[in-house]
Coordinates of C-alpha atoms and ligand atoms in Angstrom, one line a residue:
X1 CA 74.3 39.5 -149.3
X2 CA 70.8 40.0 -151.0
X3 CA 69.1 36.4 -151.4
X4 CA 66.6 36.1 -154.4
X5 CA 64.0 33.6 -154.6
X6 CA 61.3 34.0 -157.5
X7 CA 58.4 32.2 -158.0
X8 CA 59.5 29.3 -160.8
X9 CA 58.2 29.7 -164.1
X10 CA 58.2 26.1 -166.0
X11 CA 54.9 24.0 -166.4
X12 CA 53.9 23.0 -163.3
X13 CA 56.9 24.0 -161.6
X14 CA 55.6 23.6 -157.5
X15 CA 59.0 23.5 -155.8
X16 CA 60.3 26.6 -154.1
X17 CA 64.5 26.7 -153.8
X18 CA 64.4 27.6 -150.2
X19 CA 62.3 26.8 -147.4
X20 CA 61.3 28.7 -144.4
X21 CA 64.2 26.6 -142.2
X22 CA 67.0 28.0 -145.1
X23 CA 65.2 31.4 -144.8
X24 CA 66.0 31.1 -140.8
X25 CA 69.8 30.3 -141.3
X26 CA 70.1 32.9 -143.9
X27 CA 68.7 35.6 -141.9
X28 CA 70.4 35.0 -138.7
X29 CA 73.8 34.7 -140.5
X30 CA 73.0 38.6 -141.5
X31 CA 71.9 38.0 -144.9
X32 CA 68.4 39.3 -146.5
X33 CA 66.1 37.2 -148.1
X34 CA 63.7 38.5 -150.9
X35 CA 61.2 36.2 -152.0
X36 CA 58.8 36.6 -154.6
X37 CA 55.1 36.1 -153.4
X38 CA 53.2 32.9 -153.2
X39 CA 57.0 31.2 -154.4
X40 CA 56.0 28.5 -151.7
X41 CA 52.8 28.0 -151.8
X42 CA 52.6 24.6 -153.8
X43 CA 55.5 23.2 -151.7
X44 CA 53.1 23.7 -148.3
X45 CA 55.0 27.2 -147.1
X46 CA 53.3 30.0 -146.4
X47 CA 54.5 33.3 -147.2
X48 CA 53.8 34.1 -143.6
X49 CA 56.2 31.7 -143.0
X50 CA 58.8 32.8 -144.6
X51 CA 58.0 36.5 -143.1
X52 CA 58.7 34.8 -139.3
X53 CA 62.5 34.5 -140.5
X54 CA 62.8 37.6 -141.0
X55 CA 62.9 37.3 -144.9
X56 CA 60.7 39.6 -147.1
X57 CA 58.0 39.0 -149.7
X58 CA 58.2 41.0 -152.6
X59 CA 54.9 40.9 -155.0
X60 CA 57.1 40.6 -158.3
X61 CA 60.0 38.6 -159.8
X62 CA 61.2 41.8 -161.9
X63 CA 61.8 42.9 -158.0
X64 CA 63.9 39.9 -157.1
X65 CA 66.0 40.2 -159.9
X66 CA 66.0 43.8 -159.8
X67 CA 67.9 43.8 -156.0
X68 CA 69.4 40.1 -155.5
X69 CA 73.1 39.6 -155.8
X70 CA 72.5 35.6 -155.8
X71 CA 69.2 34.5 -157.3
X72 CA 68.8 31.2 -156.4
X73 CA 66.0 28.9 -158.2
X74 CA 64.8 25.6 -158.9
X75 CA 64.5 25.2 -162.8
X76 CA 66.6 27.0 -165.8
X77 CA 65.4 30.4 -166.5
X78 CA 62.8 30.5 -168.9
X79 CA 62.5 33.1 -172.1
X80 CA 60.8 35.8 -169.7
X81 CA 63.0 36.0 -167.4
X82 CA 66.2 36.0 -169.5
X83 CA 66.3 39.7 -169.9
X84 CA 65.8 40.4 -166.1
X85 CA 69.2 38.4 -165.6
X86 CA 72.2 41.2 -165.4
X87 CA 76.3 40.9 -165.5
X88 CA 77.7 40.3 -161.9
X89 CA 74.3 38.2 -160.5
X90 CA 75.2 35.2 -159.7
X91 CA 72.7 31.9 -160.3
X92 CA 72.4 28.9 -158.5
X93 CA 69.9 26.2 -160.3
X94 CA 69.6 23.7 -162.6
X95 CA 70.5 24.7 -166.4
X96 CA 70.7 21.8 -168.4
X97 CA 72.8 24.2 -171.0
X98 CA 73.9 21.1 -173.5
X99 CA 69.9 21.0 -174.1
X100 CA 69.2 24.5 -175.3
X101 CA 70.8 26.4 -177.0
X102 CA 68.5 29.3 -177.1
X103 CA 69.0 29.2 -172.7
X104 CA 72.9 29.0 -172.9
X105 CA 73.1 31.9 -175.6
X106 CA 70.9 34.1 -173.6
X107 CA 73.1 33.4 -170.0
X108 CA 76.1 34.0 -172.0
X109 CA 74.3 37.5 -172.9
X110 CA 73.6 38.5 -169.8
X111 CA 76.9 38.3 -168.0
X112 CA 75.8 36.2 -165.1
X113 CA 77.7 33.9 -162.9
X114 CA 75.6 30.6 -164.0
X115 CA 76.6 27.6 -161.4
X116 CA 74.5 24.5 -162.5
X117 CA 73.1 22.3 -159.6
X118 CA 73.7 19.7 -162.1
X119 CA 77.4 19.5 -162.7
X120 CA 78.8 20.0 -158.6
X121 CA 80.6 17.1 -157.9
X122 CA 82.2 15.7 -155.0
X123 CA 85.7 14.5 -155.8
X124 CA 84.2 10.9 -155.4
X125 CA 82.5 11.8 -158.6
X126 CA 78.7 11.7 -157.1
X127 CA 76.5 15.0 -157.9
X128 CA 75.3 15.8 -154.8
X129 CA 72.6 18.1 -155.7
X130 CA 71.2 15.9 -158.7
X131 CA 71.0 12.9 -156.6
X132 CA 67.7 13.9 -154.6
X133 CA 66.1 14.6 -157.6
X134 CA 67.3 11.4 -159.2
X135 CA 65.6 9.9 -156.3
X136 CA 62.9 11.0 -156.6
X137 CA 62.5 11.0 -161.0
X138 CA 63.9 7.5 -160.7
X139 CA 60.9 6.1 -158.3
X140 CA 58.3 7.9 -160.2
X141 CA 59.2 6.6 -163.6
X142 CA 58.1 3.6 -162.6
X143 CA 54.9 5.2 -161.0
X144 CA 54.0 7.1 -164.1
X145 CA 55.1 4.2 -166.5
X146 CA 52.9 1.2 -164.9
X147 CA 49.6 3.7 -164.8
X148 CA 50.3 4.2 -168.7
X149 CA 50.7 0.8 -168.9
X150 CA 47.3 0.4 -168.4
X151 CA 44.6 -0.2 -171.5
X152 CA 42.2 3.2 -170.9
X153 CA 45.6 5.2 -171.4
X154 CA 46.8 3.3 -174.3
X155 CA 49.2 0.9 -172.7
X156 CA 49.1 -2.9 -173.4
X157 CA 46.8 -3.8 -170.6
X158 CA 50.0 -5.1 -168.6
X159 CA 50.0 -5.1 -164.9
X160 CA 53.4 -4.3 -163.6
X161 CA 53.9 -7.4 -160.6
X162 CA 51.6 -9.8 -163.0
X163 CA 49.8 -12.1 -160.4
X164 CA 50.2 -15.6 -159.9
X165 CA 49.7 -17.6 -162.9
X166 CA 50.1 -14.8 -164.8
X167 CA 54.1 -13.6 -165.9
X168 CA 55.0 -9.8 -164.4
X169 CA 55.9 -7.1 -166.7
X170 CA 59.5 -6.9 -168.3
X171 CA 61.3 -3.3 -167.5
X172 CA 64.2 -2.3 -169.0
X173 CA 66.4 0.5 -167.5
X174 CA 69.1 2.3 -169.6
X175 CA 71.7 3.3 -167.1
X176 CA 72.4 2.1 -164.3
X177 CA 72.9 5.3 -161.9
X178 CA 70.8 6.9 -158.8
X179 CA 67.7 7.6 -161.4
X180 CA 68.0 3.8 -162.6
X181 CA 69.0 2.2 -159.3
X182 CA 65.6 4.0 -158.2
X183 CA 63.5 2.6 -160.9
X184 CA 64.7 -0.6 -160.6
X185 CA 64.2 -0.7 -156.8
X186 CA 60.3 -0.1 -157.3
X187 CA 59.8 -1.8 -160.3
X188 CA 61.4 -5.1 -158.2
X189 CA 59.5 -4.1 -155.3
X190 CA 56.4 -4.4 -157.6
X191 CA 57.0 -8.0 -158.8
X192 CA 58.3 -6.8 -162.3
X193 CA 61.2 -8.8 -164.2
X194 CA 64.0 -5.9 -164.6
X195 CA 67.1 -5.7 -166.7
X196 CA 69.0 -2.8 -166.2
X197 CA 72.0 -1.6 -168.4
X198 CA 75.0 0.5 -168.1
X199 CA 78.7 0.7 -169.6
X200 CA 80.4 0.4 -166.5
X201 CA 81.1 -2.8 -165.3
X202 CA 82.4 -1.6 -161.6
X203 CA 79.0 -0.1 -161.7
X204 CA 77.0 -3.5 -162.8
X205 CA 79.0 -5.4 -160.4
X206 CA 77.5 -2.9 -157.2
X207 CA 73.9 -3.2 -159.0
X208 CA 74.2 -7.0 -159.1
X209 CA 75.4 -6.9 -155.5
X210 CA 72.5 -4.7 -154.1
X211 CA 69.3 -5.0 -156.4
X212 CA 66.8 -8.0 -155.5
X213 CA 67.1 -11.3 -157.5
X214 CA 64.7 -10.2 -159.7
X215 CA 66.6 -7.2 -161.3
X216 CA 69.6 -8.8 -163.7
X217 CA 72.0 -7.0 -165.1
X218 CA 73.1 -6.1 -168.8
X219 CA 76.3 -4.7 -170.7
X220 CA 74.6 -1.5 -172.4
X221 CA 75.3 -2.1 -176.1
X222 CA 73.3 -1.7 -179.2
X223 CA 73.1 -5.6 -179.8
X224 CA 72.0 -6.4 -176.1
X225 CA 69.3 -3.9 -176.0
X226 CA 68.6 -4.5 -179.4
X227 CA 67.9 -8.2 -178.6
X228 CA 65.4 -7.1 -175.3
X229 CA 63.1 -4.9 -176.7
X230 CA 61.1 -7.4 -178.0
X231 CA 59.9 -8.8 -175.2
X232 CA 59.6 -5.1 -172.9
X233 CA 56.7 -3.2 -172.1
X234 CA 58.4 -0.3 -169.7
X235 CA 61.6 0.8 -170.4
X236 CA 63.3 3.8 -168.9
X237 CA 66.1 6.2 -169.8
X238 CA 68.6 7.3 -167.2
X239 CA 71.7 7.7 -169.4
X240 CA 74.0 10.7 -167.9
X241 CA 77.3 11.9 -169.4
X242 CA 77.5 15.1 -166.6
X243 CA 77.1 18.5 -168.1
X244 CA 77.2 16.7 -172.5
X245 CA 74.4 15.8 -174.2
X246 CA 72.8 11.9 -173.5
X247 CA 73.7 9.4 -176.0
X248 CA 70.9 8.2 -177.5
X249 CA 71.0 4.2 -176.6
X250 CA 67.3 3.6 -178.2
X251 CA 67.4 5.1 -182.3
X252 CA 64.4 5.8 -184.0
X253 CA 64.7 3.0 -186.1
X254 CA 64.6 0.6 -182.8
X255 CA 60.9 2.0 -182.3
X256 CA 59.7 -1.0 -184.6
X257 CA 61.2 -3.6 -182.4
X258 CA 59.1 -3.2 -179.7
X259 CA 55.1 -4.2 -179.5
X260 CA 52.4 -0.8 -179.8
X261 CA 51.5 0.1 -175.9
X262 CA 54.8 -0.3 -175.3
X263 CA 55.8 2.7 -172.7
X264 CA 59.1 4.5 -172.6
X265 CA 59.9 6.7 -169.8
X266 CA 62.8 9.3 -170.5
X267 CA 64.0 10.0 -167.2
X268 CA 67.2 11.5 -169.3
X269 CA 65.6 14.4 -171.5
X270 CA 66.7 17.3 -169.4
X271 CA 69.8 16.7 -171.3
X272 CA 68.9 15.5 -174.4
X273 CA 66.9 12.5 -173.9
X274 CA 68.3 8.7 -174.1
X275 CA 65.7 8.0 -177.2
X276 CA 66.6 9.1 -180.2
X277 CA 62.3 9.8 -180.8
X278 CA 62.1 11.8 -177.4
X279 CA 61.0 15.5 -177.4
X280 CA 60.1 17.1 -173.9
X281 CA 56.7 17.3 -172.7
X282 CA 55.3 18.9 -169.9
X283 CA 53.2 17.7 -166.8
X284 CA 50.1 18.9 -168.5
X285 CA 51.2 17.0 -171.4
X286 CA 53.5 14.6 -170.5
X287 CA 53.0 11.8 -173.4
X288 CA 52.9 11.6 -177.2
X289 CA 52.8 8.2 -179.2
X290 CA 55.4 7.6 -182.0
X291 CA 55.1 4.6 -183.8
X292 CA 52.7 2.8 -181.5
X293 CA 54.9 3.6 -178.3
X294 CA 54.3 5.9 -175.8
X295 CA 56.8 8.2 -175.2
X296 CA 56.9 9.9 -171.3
X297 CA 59.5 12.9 -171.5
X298 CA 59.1 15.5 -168.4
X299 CA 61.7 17.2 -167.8
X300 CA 60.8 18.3 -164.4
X301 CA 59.2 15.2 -162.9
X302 CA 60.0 16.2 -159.2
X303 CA 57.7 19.0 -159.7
X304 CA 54.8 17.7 -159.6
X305 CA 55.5 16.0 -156.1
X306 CA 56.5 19.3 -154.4
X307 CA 56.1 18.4 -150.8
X308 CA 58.8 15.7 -151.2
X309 CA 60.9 17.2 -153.3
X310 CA 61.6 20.9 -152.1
X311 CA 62.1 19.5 -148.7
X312 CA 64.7 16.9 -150.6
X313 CA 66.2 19.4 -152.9
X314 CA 66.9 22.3 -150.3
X315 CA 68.2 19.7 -148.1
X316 CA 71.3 19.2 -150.7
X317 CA 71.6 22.7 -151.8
X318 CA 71.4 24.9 -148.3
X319 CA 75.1 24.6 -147.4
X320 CA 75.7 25.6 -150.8
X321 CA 73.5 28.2 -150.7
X322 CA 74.7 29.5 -147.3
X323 CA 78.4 29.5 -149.1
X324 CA 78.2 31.4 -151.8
X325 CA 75.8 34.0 -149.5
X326 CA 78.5 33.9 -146.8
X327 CA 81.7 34.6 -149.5
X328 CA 80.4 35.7 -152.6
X329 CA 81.1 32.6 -155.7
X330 CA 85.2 32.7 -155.6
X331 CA 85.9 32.5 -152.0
X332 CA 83.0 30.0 -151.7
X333 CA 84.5 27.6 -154.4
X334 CA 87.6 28.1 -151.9
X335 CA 85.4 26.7 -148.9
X336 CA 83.4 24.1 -151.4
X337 CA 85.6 22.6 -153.9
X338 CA 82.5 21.1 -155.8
X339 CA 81.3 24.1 -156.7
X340 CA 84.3 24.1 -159.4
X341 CA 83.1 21.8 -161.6
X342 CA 79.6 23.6 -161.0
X343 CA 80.7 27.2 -163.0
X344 CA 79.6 26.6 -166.3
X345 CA 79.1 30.4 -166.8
X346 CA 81.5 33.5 -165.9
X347 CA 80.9 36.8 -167.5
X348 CA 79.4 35.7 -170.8
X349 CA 82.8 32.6 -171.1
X350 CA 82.0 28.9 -170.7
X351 CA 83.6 27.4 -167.8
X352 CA 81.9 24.1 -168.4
X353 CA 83.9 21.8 -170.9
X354 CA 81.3 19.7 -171.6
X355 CA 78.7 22.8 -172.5
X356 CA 81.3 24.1 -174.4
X357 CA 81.9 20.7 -176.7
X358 CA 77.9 20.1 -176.7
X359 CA 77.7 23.8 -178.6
X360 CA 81.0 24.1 -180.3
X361 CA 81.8 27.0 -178.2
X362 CA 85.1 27.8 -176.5
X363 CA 86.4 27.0 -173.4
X364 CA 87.9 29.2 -170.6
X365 CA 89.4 27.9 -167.3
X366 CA 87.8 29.5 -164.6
X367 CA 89.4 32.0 -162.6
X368 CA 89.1 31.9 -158.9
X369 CA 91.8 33.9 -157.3
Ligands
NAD1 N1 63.3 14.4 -165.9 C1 63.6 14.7 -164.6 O1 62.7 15.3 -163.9 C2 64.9 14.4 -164.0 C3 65.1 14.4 -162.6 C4 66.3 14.0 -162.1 C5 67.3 13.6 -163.0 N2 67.1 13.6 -164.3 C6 68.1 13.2 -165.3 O2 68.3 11.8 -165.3 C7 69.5 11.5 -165.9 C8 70.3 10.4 -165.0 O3 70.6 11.0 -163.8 P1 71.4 10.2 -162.7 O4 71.4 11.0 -161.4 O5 70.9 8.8 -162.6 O6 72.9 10.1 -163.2 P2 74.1 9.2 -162.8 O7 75.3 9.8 -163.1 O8 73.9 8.7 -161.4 O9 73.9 7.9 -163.7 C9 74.1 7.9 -165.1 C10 74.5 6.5 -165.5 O10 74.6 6.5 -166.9 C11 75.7 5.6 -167.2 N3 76.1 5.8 -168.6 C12 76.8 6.8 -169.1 N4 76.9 6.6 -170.4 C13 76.3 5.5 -170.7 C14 76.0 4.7 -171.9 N5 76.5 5.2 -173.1 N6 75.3 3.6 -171.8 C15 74.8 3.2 -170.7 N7 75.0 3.8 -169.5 C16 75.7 4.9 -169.5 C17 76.8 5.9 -166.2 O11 77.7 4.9 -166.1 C18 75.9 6.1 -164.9 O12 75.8 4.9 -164.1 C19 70.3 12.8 -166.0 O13 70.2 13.4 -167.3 C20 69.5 13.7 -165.0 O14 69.6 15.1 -165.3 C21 65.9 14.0 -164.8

């Protein structure tokens, strides 16, 4: 099969969705690899290095898309790509459909086989190829929200860990999953006084289990978050429903509860955002103020730490990736049962249910044999 690897597009996009190592397997497994120049550059690969596997460096995406029966990428297609996309490809990325509707009108269009990193799940119900990223989103919220925390960037002037004599900040985290099990690890690790939320109780039992003694948990309703945002200065949003748009657990209206220089960090926005206030930002400008609070909303944080997080990402998705190259999208569901729940797009139908209730669209039952 023809691999395709373009460059990625979004704001300060560095990651790359195969590394020279995948490159290796692919190639000796009798596949060819066309990669779009300089696509690894920001993640430390060379494309010399790629060219030692035996893959090929093409100097243009419109050449990728032009001969690759799989395109597989990093990020949702943006707009100027969308017409490049043809019936019978098939794409392996993230798509975040239930937050555009412009991106999931336009896949529909073309006809592609759309297979969202974001909704494969292993029949324990974990999402193996968001959980790196989670990882990794999850300990940089924390990063990103105690440095605009700080006074010169319009934060309160509150250092996370406090010092002795001197109280710690209070983070609160809005579900309780791998992004906020990763924030609340580093914000404890930093001396900060954490409450972290979620509906599940199983779930808060584990968290209570695991987490240091300074991280409490906290039934997520309107009236217990309602009655801590008085007292926060960080709170993060890792709300998932998998594939549906985030509830938003934090209204517009809440915005007044909480002191100015307060910092809120949705983790959540690539599907929707857990604040009702949020709109995406980018790394270039990843914060806006509403009412006194600072509102963080990337929706590609793991981008701007590409080292870590290509070599984390392509970790989780190279067997899938060697798969669907190996068998073509059916068989490979066949071979990896997780990549059912991952078909959110055959030949312009939605095979996703929860894409299809976030836009009101109908639902078709994918057909695999
Ligand atoms: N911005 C980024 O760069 C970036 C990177 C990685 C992940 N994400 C996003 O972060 C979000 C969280 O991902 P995750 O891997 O932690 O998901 P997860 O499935 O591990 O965790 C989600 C948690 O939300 C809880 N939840 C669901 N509904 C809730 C509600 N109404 N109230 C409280 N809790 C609720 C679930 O019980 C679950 O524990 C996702 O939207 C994901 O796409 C964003």
């Amino acid at each position: 099969m023809i691999v395709g690897i373009p460059k990625e597009m979004k704001n300060n996009e560095n990651r790359v969705a195969l590394t020279p190592g995948g490159a290796y397997e692919l190639v000796k497994s009798g596949h060819q690899v066309i990669i779009e120049q300089n696509a690894g550059a920001a993640s430390g690969f060379a494309d010399e290095d790629y060219l030692e596997t035996g893959a090929k460096i093409l100097s243009t995406s419109d050449e990728i898309f032009a001969q690759a029966e799989l395109i597989v990428k990093v990020k949702e297609p943006v707009e100027s790509e969308f017409k490049k996309i043809r019936p019978g490809q098939t794409l392996f990325t993230y798509f975040h459909f239930a937050a555009d509707r412009e991106l999931t009108d336009a896949m529909l269009a073309s006809g592609a086989t759309c297979i969202a990193y974001e909704t494969v799940q292993k029949s324990d119900r974990s999402l193996p190829l968001l959980t790196p990223m989670s990882e990794i989103a999850g300990r940089t919220s924390i990063q990103v929200g105690a440095a605009f925390l700080e006074k010169p960037q319009g934060g309160k002037g509150i250092l996370l860990g406090g010092v002795p004599g001197v109280k710690p900040a209070k983070v609160l985290i809005l579900g309780g999953g791998i992004v906020g099990t990763n924030a609340a690890k580093i914000a404890a690790g930093m001396g900060a006084d954490v409450v972290i939320c979620d509906i599940s109780l199983p779930r808060l039992r584990y968290l209570e289990d695991t987490l240091p003694a300074n991280v409490r948990t906290l039934m997520a309703s309107e009236y217990n978050i309602r009655r801590e945002l008085p007292q926060v200065d960080l709170v993060v949003g890792a709300v998932l429903v998998p594939g549906g748009k985030t509830p938003h657990l934090l209204t517009r209206s809440m915005l007044s509860l909480m002191e100015p220089g307060t910092v809120l960090v949705d983790v959540a926005i690539d599907q929707g955002g857990t604040f009702e206030s949020s709109h995406a930002t980018t790394h270039d400008e990843p914060t806006y103020v509403e009412e006194g609070v600072i509102h963080y909303c990337v929706g590609n944080i793991p981008g701007g730490l590409p080292r870590t997080s290509t070599v984390a990402l392509t970790n989780a998705t190279f067997p899938y990736v060697q798969a669907l190259a190996d068998n073509g999208w059916k068989k490979a569901c066949g071979v990896c049962p997780e990549l059912i729940p991952g078909l959110n797009m055959i030949d312009g139908k939605v095979t996703c249910k929860n894409v299809a209730a976030a836009w009101n669209l109908t639902y078709t039952e994918p057909a695999l044999d």
